[in-house]
Short mmCIF file of C-alpha atoms and ligand atoms in Angstrom, two decimals:
data_model
loop_
_atom_site.label_atom_id
_atom_site.label_comp_id
_atom_site.label_asym_id
_atom_site.label_seq_id
_atom_site.Cartn_x
_atom_site.Cartn_y
_atom_site.Cartn_z
CA MET P 226 21.51 2.71 2.24
CA SER P 227 20.61 5.97 3.98
CA LEU P 228 16.93 6.67 4.53
CA LEU P 229 17.01 9.27 1.73
CA ASP P 230 18.60 6.69 -0.59
CA VAL P 231 15.74 4.29 0.19
CA ILE P 232 13.17 7.06 -0.37
CA LYS P 233 14.69 8.17 -3.67
CA GLY P 234 15.50 4.67 -4.93
CA ARG P 235 11.99 3.25 -4.45
CA ARG P 236 10.06 2.88 -7.70
CA SER P 237 6.63 1.61 -8.57
CA ILE P 238 7.20 -1.95 -9.76
CA ARG P 239 4.63 -3.56 -12.05
CA ARG P 240 6.49 -6.68 -13.22
CA PHE P 241 7.39 -9.47 -10.84
CA LYS P 242 9.47 -12.65 -10.91
CA LYS P 243 7.68 -15.92 -10.21
CA ARG P 244 9.32 -16.32 -6.82
CA ASP P 245 7.83 -16.44 -3.34
CA ILE P 246 8.60 -13.91 -0.65
CA PRO P 247 10.27 -15.35 2.48
CA ARG P 248 8.10 -15.30 5.59
CA GLU P 249 10.64 -13.17 7.52
CA TYR P 250 10.48 -10.50 4.82
CA LEU P 251 6.70 -10.37 5.08
CA GLU P 252 7.03 -10.04 8.85
CA LYS P 253 9.40 -7.06 8.46
CA ILE P 254 6.95 -5.40 6.07
CA MET P 255 4.08 -5.94 8.52
CA GLU P 256 6.22 -4.60 11.36
CA ALA P 257 6.98 -1.44 9.37
CA ALA P 258 3.24 -0.91 8.84
CA ARG P 259 2.45 -1.51 12.50
CA TRP P 260 4.83 1.24 13.64
CA ALA P 261 3.49 3.96 11.36
CA PRO P 262 1.92 6.97 13.06
CA SER P 263 -1.86 7.17 13.40
CA ALA P 264 -4.42 9.65 14.69
CA GLY P 265 -4.58 9.31 18.48
CA ASN P 266 -2.57 6.10 18.06
CA LEU P 267 -5.89 4.40 17.25
CA GLN P 268 -4.26 2.54 14.33
CA SER P 269 -7.50 2.62 12.39
CA ARG P 270 -6.33 0.26 9.67
CA LYS P 271 -6.41 -3.41 8.79
CA PHE P 272 -4.40 -5.30 6.18
CA LEU P 273 -5.45 -8.37 4.25
CA ILE P 274 -2.60 -10.40 2.80
CA VAL P 275 -3.78 -12.31 -0.25
CA LYS P 276 -1.77 -15.16 -1.78
CA ASN P 277 -4.60 -17.17 -3.32
CA PRO P 278 -4.22 -17.06 -7.16
CA GLN P 279 -7.98 -17.04 -7.86
CA LEU P 280 -8.58 -14.15 -5.45
CA LYS P 281 -5.58 -12.22 -6.84
CA ASN P 282 -7.09 -12.58 -10.33
CA GLU P 283 -10.44 -11.32 -9.16
CA ILE P 284 -8.78 -8.36 -7.41
CA ALA P 285 -6.83 -7.52 -10.61
CA ASN P 286 -10.11 -7.53 -12.56
CA ALA P 287 -11.74 -5.32 -9.92
CA ALA P 288 -8.79 -2.94 -10.38
CA TYR P 289 -9.90 -2.26 -13.97
CA ARG P 290 -7.84 -5.20 -15.25
CA GLN P 291 -4.46 -4.07 -13.96
CA SER P 292 -3.22 -7.59 -14.61
CA PHE P 293 0.19 -7.10 -12.96
CA ILE P 294 -1.61 -7.31 -9.60
CA ALA P 295 -2.37 -11.00 -10.21
CA GLU P 296 1.26 -11.68 -11.16
CA ALA P 297 2.61 -10.61 -7.75
CA PRO P 298 3.15 -13.47 -5.28
CA VAL P 299 1.57 -11.37 -2.52
CA VAL P 300 -1.15 -8.73 -2.70
CA ILE P 301 -1.84 -6.58 0.36
CA VAL P 302 -5.23 -4.91 0.57
CA ALA P 303 -5.02 -2.02 3.02
CA CYS P 304 -8.30 -1.01 4.64
CA ALA P 305 -9.30 2.01 6.68
CA ASP P 306 -11.17 1.12 9.88
CA LEU P 307 -13.93 3.72 9.61
CA GLU P 308 -15.72 2.89 12.85
CA ARG P 309 -12.59 2.75 14.98
CA SER P 310 -11.57 6.21 13.82
CA ALA P 311 -15.13 7.57 14.12
CA LEU P 312 -15.30 6.41 17.74
CA GLY P 313 -12.35 8.65 18.51
CA TYR P 314 -12.91 11.55 16.15
CA GLY P 315 -16.44 11.44 14.69
CA GLU P 316 -16.85 12.40 11.02
CA ARG P 317 -13.27 13.71 10.73
CA GLY P 318 -12.05 10.32 11.90
CA ARG P 319 -14.34 8.44 9.50
CA ASN P 320 -13.66 10.63 6.44
CA LEU P 321 -10.04 11.63 6.89
CA TYR P 322 -7.90 10.34 9.76
CA CYS P 323 -8.36 6.64 9.03
CA LEU P 324 -7.25 7.28 5.42
CA PHE P 325 -4.10 8.97 6.72
CA ASP P 326 -3.54 6.05 9.10
CA VAL P 327 -3.56 3.68 6.13
CA ALA P 328 -1.44 5.96 3.92
CA ALA P 329 1.29 6.33 6.55
CA ALA P 330 1.46 2.56 6.96
CA VAL P 331 1.49 1.93 3.20
CA GLU P 332 4.43 4.29 2.69
CA ASN P 333 6.34 2.55 5.50
CA MET P 334 5.64 -0.76 3.77
CA LEU P 335 6.77 0.49 0.35
CA LEU P 336 10.06 1.78 1.76
CA THR P 337 10.73 -1.44 3.66
CA ILE P 338 9.85 -3.50 0.57
CA HIS P 339 12.44 -1.54 -1.41
CA GLU P 340 15.06 -1.82 1.34
CA LEU P 341 14.60 -5.62 1.25
CA GLY P 342 15.30 -5.73 -2.51
CA LEU P 343 11.64 -6.37 -3.32
CA GLY P 344 9.31 -4.18 -5.37
CA ALA P 345 5.70 -3.03 -5.13
CA CYS P 346 3.19 -0.55 -6.46
CA TRP P 347 0.63 1.62 -4.68
CA VAL P 348 -2.64 0.86 -6.51
CA GLY P 349 -5.52 3.22 -5.89
CA ALA P 350 -7.62 2.65 -9.01
CA PHE P 351 -10.08 -0.11 -8.20
CA ASP P 352 -13.76 -0.71 -7.51
CA GLU P 353 -13.98 -0.71 -3.71
CA ARG P 354 -17.37 -2.41 -3.66
CA LEU P 355 -16.13 -5.30 -5.82
CA VAL P 356 -12.96 -5.78 -3.75
CA SER P 357 -15.06 -5.81 -0.56
CA GLU P 358 -17.27 -8.51 -2.08
CA ILE P 359 -14.32 -10.62 -3.28
CA LEU P 360 -12.64 -10.62 0.15
CA ASP P 361 -15.81 -10.49 2.24
CA ILE P 362 -14.71 -7.25 3.88
CA PRO P 363 -17.21 -5.92 6.47
CA SER P 364 -18.78 -2.50 5.86
CA THR P 365 -16.86 -1.00 8.82
CA LEU P 366 -13.67 -1.40 6.76
CA ARG P 367 -12.99 0.51 3.54
CA PRO P 368 -10.39 -0.98 1.18
CA VAL P 369 -8.39 2.04 0.01
CA THR P 370 -5.06 0.78 -1.32
CA ILE P 371 -3.85 -2.38 -2.99
CA VAL P 372 -0.13 -3.22 -2.79
CA PRO P 373 1.05 -6.05 -5.07
CA LEU P 374 4.62 -7.02 -4.15
CA GLY P 375 7.32 -9.42 -5.15
CA TYR P 376 10.82 -9.65 -6.58
CA PRO P 377 11.14 -6.96 -9.27
CA ALA P 378 11.40 -8.05 -12.92
CA GLU P 379 11.97 -4.49 -14.15
CA LYS P 380 14.09 -1.48 -13.21
CA PRO P 381 12.15 1.66 -14.16
CA SER P 382 13.89 5.03 -14.44
CA PRO P 383 12.85 7.61 -11.88
CA PRO P 384 9.92 9.69 -13.11
CA PRO P 385 10.43 13.46 -12.74
CA ARG P 386 9.48 15.32 -9.60
CA MET P 387 8.46 18.95 -9.11
CA SER P 388 11.32 21.24 -8.25
CA LEU P 389 11.71 22.29 -4.62
CA GLU P 390 10.59 25.79 -5.67
CA GLU P 391 7.36 24.44 -7.20
CA ALA P 392 6.58 22.14 -4.31
CA PHE P 393 7.41 24.44 -1.39
CA ASN P 394 6.62 27.97 -0.35
CA ILE P 395 8.85 29.09 2.46
CA ILE P 396 7.00 31.65 4.54
CA ASP P 397 9.42 33.68 6.65
C1 FMN A 884 -2.82 7.36 -4.40
C2 FMN A 884 -2.05 6.63 -5.47
C3 FMN A 884 -2.73 5.84 -6.38
C4 FMN A 884 -2.02 5.12 -7.36
N1 FMN A 884 -2.72 4.27 -8.17
C5 FMN A 884 -2.04 3.54 -9.09
C6 FMN A 884 -2.73 2.59 -9.87
O1 FMN A 884 -3.93 2.36 -9.73
N2 FMN A 884 -2.00 1.86 -10.77
C7 FMN A 884 -0.65 2.04 -10.93
O2 FMN A 884 -0.07 1.35 -11.78
N3 FMN A 884 0.04 2.94 -10.19
C8 FMN A 884 -0.61 3.68 -9.26
N4 FMN A 884 0.07 4.55 -8.45
C9 FMN A 884 1.56 4.68 -8.59
C10 FMN A 884 1.95 6.01 -9.26
O3 FMN A 884 1.65 5.94 -10.63
C11 FMN A 884 3.48 6.26 -9.02
O4 FMN A 884 3.74 6.34 -7.65
C12 FMN A 884 3.95 7.55 -9.70
O5 FMN A 884 3.83 7.48 -11.10
C13 FMN A 884 5.41 7.87 -9.34
O6 FMN A 884 6.28 6.81 -9.69
P1 FMN A 884 7.22 6.13 -8.58
O7 FMN A 884 6.30 5.49 -7.55
O8 FMN A 884 8.05 5.11 -9.30
O9 FMN A 884 8.05 7.20 -7.95
C14 FMN A 884 -0.60 5.26 -7.46
C15 FMN A 884 0.08 6.04 -6.52
C16 FMN A 884 -0.62 6.69 -5.53
C17 FMN A 884 0.15 7.47 -4.47
#
């Protein structure tokens, strides 16, 4: 698969088979996240990998009952390291760069997950305070994205995208 094939073929997957993910696959996914760009190479991000069924259930409830989260064998909670970014870049680091650091890593993970024949979904709708409580996340970290992943049990059609003309303005 070319990189563009991987990018275009990735879909949000919300149904998973009851099958574990091999350790070497998880390692590849973590490696892809580790090599994402970050502001000043500070890598102001931290990932919690949750396999515990009780915790996955609680996370799904904290995500406004998006129950598919609990059905994934692995749930990654991606956190922005606010203080690490603030040390380098002050308020812009705390409010913006660390979020980009996480987002870049999450996209790398999603593409690698798809390349491996697995599926995942970027979940942004959740109560951050509740998720922090459930996983005992310190206040210096802000959980910003949840990524449930596993073997896909569905094959969704690609949702439409804006045309190139809508999405881009070329300024000569
Ligand atoms: C910032 C962000 C937040 C999202 N939050 C959710 C979510 O809470 N629940 C969900 O099911 N999908 C969520 N999604 C997935 C989008 O619905 C999905 O990416 C979009 O519909 C396009 O479909 P595709 O990923 O298959 O291309 C989110 C995606 C992004 C980038």
